[in-house]
Coordinates of C-alpha atoms and ligand atoms in Angstrom, one line a residue:
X1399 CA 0.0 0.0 0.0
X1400 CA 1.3 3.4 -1.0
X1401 CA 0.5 6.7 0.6
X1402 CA 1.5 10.1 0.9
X1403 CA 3.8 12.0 3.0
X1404 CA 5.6 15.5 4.0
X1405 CA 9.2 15.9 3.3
X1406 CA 11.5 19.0 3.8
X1407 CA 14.2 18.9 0.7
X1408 CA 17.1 21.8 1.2
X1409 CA 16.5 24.5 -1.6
X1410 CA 19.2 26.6 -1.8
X1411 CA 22.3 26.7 0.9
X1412 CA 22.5 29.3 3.4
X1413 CA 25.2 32.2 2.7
X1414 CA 24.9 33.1 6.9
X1415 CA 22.3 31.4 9.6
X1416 CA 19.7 29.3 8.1
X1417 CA 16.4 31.4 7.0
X1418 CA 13.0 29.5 5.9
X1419 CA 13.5 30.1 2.6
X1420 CA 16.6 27.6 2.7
X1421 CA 14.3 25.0 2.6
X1422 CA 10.8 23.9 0.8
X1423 CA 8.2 21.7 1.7
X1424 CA 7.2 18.7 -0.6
X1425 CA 4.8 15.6 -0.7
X1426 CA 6.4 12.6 -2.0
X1427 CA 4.9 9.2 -2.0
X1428 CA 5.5 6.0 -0.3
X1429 CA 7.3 3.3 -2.3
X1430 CA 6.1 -0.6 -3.0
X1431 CA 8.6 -2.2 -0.4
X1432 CA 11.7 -4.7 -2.1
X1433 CA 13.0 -7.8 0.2
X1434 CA 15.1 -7.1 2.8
X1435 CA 13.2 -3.3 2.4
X1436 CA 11.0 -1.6 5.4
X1437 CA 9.9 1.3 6.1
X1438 CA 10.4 3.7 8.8
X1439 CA 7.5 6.5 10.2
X1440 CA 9.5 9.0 12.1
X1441 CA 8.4 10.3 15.5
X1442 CA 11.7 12.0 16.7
X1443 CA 14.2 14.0 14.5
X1444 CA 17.5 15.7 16.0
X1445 CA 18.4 18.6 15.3
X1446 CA 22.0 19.7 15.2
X1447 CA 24.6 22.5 14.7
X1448 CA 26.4 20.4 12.7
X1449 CA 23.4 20.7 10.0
X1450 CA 25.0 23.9 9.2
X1451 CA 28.1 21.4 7.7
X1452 CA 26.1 19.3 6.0
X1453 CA 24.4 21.8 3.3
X1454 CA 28.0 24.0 2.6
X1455 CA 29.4 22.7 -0.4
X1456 CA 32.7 22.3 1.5
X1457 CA 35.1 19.3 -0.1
X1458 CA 36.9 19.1 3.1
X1459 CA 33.8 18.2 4.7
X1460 CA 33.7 14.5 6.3
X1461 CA 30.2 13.8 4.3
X1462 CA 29.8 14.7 1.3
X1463 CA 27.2 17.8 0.9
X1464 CA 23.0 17.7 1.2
X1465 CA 22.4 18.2 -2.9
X1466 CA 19.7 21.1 -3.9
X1467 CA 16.2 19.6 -4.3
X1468 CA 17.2 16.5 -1.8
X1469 CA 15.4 16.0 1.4
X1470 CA 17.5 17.6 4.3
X1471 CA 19.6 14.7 6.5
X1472 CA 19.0 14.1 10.1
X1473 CA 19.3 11.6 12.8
X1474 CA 15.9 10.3 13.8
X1475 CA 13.8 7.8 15.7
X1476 CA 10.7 5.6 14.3
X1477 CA 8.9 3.2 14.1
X1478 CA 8.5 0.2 11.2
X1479 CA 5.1 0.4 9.6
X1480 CA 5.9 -1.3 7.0
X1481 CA 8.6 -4.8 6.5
X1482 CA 9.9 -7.3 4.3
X1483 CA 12.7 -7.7 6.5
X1484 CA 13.0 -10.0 9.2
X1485 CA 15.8 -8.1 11.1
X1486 CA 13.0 -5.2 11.2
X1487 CA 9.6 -6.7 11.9
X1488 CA 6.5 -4.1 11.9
X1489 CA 6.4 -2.5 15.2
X1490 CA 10.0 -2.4 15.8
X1491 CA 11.8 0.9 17.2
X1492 CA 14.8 1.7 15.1
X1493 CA 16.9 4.8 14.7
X1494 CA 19.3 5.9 12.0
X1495 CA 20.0 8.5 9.7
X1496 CA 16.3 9.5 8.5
X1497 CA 16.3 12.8 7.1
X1498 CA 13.4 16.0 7.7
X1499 CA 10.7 13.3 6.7
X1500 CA 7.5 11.7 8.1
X1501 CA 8.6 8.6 6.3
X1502 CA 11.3 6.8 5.1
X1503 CA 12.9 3.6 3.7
X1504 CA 15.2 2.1 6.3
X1505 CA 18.6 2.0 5.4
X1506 CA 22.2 0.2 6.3
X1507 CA 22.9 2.4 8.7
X1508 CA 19.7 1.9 11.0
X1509 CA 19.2 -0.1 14.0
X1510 CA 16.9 -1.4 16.2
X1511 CA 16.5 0.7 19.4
X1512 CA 18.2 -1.6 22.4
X1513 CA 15.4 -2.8 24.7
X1514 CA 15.4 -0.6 28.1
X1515 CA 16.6 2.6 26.7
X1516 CA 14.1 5.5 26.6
X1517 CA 14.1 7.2 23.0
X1518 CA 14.7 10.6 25.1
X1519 CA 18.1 9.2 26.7
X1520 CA 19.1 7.1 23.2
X1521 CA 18.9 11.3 21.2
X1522 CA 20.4 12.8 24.2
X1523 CA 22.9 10.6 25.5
X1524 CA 23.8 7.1 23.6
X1525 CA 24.1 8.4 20.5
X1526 CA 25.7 10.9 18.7
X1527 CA 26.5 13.5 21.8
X1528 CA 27.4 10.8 23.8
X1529 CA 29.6 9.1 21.5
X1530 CA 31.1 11.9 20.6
X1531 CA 31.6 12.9 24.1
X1532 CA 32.9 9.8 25.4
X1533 CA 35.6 9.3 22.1
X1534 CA 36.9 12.5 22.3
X1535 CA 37.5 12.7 25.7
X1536 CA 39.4 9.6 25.6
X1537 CA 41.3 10.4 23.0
X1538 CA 42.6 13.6 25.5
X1539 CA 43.9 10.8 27.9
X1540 CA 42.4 12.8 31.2
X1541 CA 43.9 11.7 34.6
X1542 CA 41.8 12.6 37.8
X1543 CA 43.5 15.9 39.3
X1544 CA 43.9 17.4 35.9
X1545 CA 41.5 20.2 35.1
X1546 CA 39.2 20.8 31.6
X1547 CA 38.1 23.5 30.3
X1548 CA 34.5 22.6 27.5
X1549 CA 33.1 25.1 25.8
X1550 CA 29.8 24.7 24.5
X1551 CA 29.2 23.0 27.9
X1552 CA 25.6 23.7 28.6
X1553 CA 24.9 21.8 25.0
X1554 CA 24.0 17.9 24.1
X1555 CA 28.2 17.6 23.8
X1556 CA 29.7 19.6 26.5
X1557 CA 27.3 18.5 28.9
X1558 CA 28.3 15.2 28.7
X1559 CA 32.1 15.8 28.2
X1560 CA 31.6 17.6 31.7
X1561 CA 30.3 14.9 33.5
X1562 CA 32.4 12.2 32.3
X1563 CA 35.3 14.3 33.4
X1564 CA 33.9 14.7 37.1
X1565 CA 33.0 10.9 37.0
X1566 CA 36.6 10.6 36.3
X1567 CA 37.8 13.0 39.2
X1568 CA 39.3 16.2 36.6
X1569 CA 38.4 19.4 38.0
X1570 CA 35.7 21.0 35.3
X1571 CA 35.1 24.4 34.4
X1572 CA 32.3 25.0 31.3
X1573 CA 31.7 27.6 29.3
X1574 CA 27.8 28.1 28.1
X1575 CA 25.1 29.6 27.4
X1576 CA 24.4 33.0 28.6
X1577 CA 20.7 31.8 30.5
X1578 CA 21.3 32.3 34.2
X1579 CA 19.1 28.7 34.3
X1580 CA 22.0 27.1 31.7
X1581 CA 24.7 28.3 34.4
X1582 CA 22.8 26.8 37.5
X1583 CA 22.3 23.8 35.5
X1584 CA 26.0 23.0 35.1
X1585 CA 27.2 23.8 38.5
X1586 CA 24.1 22.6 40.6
X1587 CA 23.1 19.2 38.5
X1588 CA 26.3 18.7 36.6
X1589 CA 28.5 19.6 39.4
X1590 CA 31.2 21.7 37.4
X1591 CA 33.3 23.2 39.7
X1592 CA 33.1 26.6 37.8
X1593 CA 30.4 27.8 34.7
X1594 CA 31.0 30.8 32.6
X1595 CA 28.8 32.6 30.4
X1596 CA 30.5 32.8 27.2
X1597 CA 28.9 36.5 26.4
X1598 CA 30.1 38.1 29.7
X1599 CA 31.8 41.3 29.2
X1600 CA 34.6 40.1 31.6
X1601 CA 34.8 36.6 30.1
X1602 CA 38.9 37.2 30.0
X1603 CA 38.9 37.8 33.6
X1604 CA 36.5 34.7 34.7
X1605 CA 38.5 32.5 32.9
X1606 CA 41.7 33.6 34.2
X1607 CA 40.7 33.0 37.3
X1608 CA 39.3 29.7 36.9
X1609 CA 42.4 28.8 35.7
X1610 CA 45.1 29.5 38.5
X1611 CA 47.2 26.6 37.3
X1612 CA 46.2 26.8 33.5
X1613 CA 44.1 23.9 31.6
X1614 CA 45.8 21.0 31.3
X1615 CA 42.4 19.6 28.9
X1616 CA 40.5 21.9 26.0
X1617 CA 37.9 20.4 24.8
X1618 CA 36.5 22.8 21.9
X1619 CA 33.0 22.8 20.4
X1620 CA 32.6 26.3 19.8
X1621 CA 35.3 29.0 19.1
X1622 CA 34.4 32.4 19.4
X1623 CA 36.2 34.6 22.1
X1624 CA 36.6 31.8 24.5
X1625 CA 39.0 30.1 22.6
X1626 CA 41.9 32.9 22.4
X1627 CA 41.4 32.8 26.1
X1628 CA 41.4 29.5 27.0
X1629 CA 44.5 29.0 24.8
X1630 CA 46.2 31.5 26.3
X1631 CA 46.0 29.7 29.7
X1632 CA 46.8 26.1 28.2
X1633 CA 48.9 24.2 30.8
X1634 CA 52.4 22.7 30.1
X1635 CA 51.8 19.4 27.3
X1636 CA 48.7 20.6 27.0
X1637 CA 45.8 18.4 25.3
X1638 CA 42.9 20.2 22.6
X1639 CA 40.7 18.1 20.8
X1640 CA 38.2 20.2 18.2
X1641 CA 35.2 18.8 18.2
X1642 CA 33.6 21.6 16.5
X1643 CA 33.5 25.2 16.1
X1644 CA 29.9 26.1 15.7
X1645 CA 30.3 30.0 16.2
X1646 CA 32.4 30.0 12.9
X1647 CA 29.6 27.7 11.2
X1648 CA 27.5 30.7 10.1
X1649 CA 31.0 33.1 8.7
X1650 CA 31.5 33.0 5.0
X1651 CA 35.1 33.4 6.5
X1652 CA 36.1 31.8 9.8
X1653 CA 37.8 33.7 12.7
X1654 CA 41.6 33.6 12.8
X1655 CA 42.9 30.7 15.2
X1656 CA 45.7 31.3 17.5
X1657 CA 49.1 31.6 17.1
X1658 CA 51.7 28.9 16.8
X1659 CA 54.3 30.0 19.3
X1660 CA 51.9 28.3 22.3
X1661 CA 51.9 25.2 20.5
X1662 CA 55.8 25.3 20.9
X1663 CA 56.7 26.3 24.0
X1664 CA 53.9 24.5 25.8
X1665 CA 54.6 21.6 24.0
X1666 CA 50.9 21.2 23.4
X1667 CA 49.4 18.5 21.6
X1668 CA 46.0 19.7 19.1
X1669 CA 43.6 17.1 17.8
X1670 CA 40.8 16.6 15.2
X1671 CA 37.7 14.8 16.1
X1672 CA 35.5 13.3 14.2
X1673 CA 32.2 10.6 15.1
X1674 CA 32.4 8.7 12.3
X1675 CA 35.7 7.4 13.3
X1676 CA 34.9 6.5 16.2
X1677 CA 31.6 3.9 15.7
X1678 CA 33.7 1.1 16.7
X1679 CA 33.7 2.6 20.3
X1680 CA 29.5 2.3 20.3
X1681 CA 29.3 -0.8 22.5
X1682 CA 31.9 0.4 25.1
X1683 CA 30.6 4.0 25.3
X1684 CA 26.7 2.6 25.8
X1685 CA 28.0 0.4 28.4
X1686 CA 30.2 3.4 30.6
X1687 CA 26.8 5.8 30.1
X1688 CA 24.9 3.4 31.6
X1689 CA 26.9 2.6 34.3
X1690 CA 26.6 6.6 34.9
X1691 CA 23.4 6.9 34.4
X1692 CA 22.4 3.9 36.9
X1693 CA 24.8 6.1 39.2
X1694 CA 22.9 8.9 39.3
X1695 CA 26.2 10.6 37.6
X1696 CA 24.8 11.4 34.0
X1697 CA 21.7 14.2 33.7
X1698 CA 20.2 15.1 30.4
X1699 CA 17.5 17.5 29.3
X1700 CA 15.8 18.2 26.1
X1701 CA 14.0 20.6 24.2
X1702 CA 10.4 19.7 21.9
X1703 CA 9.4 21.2 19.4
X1704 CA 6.3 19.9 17.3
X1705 CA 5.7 19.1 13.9
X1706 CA 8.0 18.7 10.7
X1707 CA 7.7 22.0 10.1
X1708 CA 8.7 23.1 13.4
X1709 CA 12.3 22.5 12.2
X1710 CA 12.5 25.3 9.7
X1711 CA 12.8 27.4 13.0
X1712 CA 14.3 25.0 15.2
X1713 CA 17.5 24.9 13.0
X1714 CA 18.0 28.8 13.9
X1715 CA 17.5 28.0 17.7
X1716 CA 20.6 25.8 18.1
X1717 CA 22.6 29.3 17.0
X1718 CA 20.6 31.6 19.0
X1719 CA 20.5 30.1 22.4
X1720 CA 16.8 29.0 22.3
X1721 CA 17.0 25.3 22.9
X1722 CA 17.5 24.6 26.7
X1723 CA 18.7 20.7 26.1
X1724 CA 18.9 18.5 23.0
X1725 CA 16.1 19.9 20.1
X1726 CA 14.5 17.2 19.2
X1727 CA 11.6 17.5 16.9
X1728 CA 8.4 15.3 17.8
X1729 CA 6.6 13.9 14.6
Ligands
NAP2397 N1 33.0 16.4 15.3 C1 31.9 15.7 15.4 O1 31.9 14.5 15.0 C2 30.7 16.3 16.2 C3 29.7 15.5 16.6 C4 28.6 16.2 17.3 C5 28.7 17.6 17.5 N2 29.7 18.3 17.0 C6 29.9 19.7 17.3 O2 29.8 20.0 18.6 C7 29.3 21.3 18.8 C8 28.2 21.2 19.9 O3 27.1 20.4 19.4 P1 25.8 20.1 20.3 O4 25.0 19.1 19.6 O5 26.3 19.9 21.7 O6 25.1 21.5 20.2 P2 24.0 22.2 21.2 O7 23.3 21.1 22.0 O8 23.2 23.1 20.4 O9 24.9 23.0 22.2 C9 25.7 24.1 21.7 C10 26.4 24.8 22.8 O10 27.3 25.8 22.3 C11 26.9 27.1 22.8 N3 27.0 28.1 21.7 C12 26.1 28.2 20.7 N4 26.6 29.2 19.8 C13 27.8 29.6 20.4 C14 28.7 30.6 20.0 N5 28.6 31.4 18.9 N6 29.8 30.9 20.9 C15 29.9 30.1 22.0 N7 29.1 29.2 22.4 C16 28.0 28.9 21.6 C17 25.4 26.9 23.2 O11 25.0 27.8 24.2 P3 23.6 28.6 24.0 O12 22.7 27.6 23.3 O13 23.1 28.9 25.3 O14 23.9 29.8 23.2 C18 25.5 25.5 23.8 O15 26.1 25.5 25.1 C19 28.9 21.8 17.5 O16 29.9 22.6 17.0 C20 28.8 20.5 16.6 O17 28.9 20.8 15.3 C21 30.8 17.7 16.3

């Protein structure tokens, strides 16, 4: 049985921050299912800064562009309406890249939603923040009496980069959102020992003094003014890992980075990051978040926001400081 659905397809690629007219709303019909085909009906969709990537026609980029006229890509959660799969039976919860869709064909890269774990903890924790939090961190080798320094901390990532370092015994300090509530949230639930606004007017000065013996861990997810700082104050062999750099996302030209001469005398050591190296570490990073969770150690929150067409706006949230928690789009 065929039917017809919504889909969002990206119509022409931003220039600055997304605007409506980026994208167009379509109505595309269900396809007769193949063996081994089923088919998905979203009822969550992520959204991320890291949408921004995904539609610049950038060849550097680690996947390859969203095309004009396709439908956008997300993350998403559903549920199989349709199967001629046996892996997938009808009914089944599975989640996977899905795209700004009601429906859609479920593809190699989609699994089955592990029994136990709420779809609100699977978006905000086990998958792609978590992952990404848990592999990067590692790959800084923290040691408990060390202190890190996350920007982007009251966010899906730096939240969880936080608490893993605590859990681990680093002294944190996080730099987030400007919301009074955001900077409560990381130092009364998350337990940071220190949270900064990244808009205050004497950012310079709060993060000197948060940092009497420098920062022995960066862990970068935003640029912007807090960077320079934080650099500045990097401790002796030093560790940065880049996760991202979302206030640079919307620049037709991105902001300088620092200066070499650090690097050298600190002897500091600067690292890419990027998920889709790092899939392999699924299984182990599921298992340690769920040994935090059951702890008590882990705390999440997210944002709704309603409707397929709810993400035309919800994309500009994520860069204006709306969303208080993961955005996550209910379908
Ligand atoms: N490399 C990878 O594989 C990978 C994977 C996942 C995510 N990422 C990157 O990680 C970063 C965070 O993603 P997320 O999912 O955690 O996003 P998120 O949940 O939207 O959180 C973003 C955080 O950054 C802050 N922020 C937003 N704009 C900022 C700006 N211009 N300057 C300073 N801080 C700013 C936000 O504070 P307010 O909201 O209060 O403004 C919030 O704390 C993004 O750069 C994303 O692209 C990379």
């Amino acid at each position: 049985m065929t039917m017809e659905y919504k889909a969002i397809l990206l119509k022409k690629r931003p220039t600055g921050d997304f605007t409506p007219d980026c994208f167009e709303t379509t109505t595309l019909t269900t396809p007769q299912l193949s063996d081994g085909q089923f088919l998905v009906k979203q009822t969550h969709m992520s959204l991320d800064p890291a949408m921004r990537t995904w539609v610049q026609d950038n060849p550097d980029s680690y996947l390859p562009p969203v095309g004009i006229g396709e439908v956008m890509r997300a993350f998403g959660v559903g549920v199989v309406v349709e199967s001629k799969n046996a892996d997938f039976p009808v009914g089944s919860q599975v989640y996977g890249m899905t795209g700004w869709t009601e429906y859609c064909l479920g593809g190699e890269d989609m699994q089955l939603v592990p029994e136990g774990v709420s779809v609100e903890a699977l978006m905000c924790c086990f998958n792609v923040p978590g992952l990404t939090a848990y592999a990067a961190l590692k790959k800084t080798k923290p040691k408990a009496g060390e202190t890190l320094v996350v920007t982007g901390a009251s966010g899906s990532v730096g939240s969880i980069v936080g608490q893993i370092a605590k859990y681990q015994g680093l002294r944190v300090i996080g730099i987030g959102g400007p919301q009074e509530e955001k900077i409560k949230w990381m130092e009364e639930e998350l337990g940071f020992d220190k949270a900064i606004n990244y808009t205050s007017p004497t950012l310079k000065e709060e993060i000197d003094a948060a940092l009497p013996d420098g920062a022995n861990i960066f862990v970068e997810l935003t640029g912007g003014p807090a960077q320079h700082y934080v650099f500045e104050k990097m401790a002796r062999y030093g560790r940065i890992e880049v996760i991202g750099v979302m206030a640079d996302y919307n620049k037709e030209v991105p902001a300088l980075g620092p200066s070499w001469v650090q690097v050298n005398l600190k002897v500091l050591n600067i690292d890419g990051f990027i998920i889709t190296d790092h899939y392999d570490e699924m299984q182990e990073c599921f298992d340690y978040l769920a040994e935090m969770i059951k702890n008590g150690k882990l705390h999440y929150q997210s944002h709704y926001i309603e409707g397929l067409d709810s993400a035309f706006k919800g994309v500009h949230m994520l860069f204006t400081g709306q969303n208080l928690g993961k955005l996550i789009v209910k379908l």
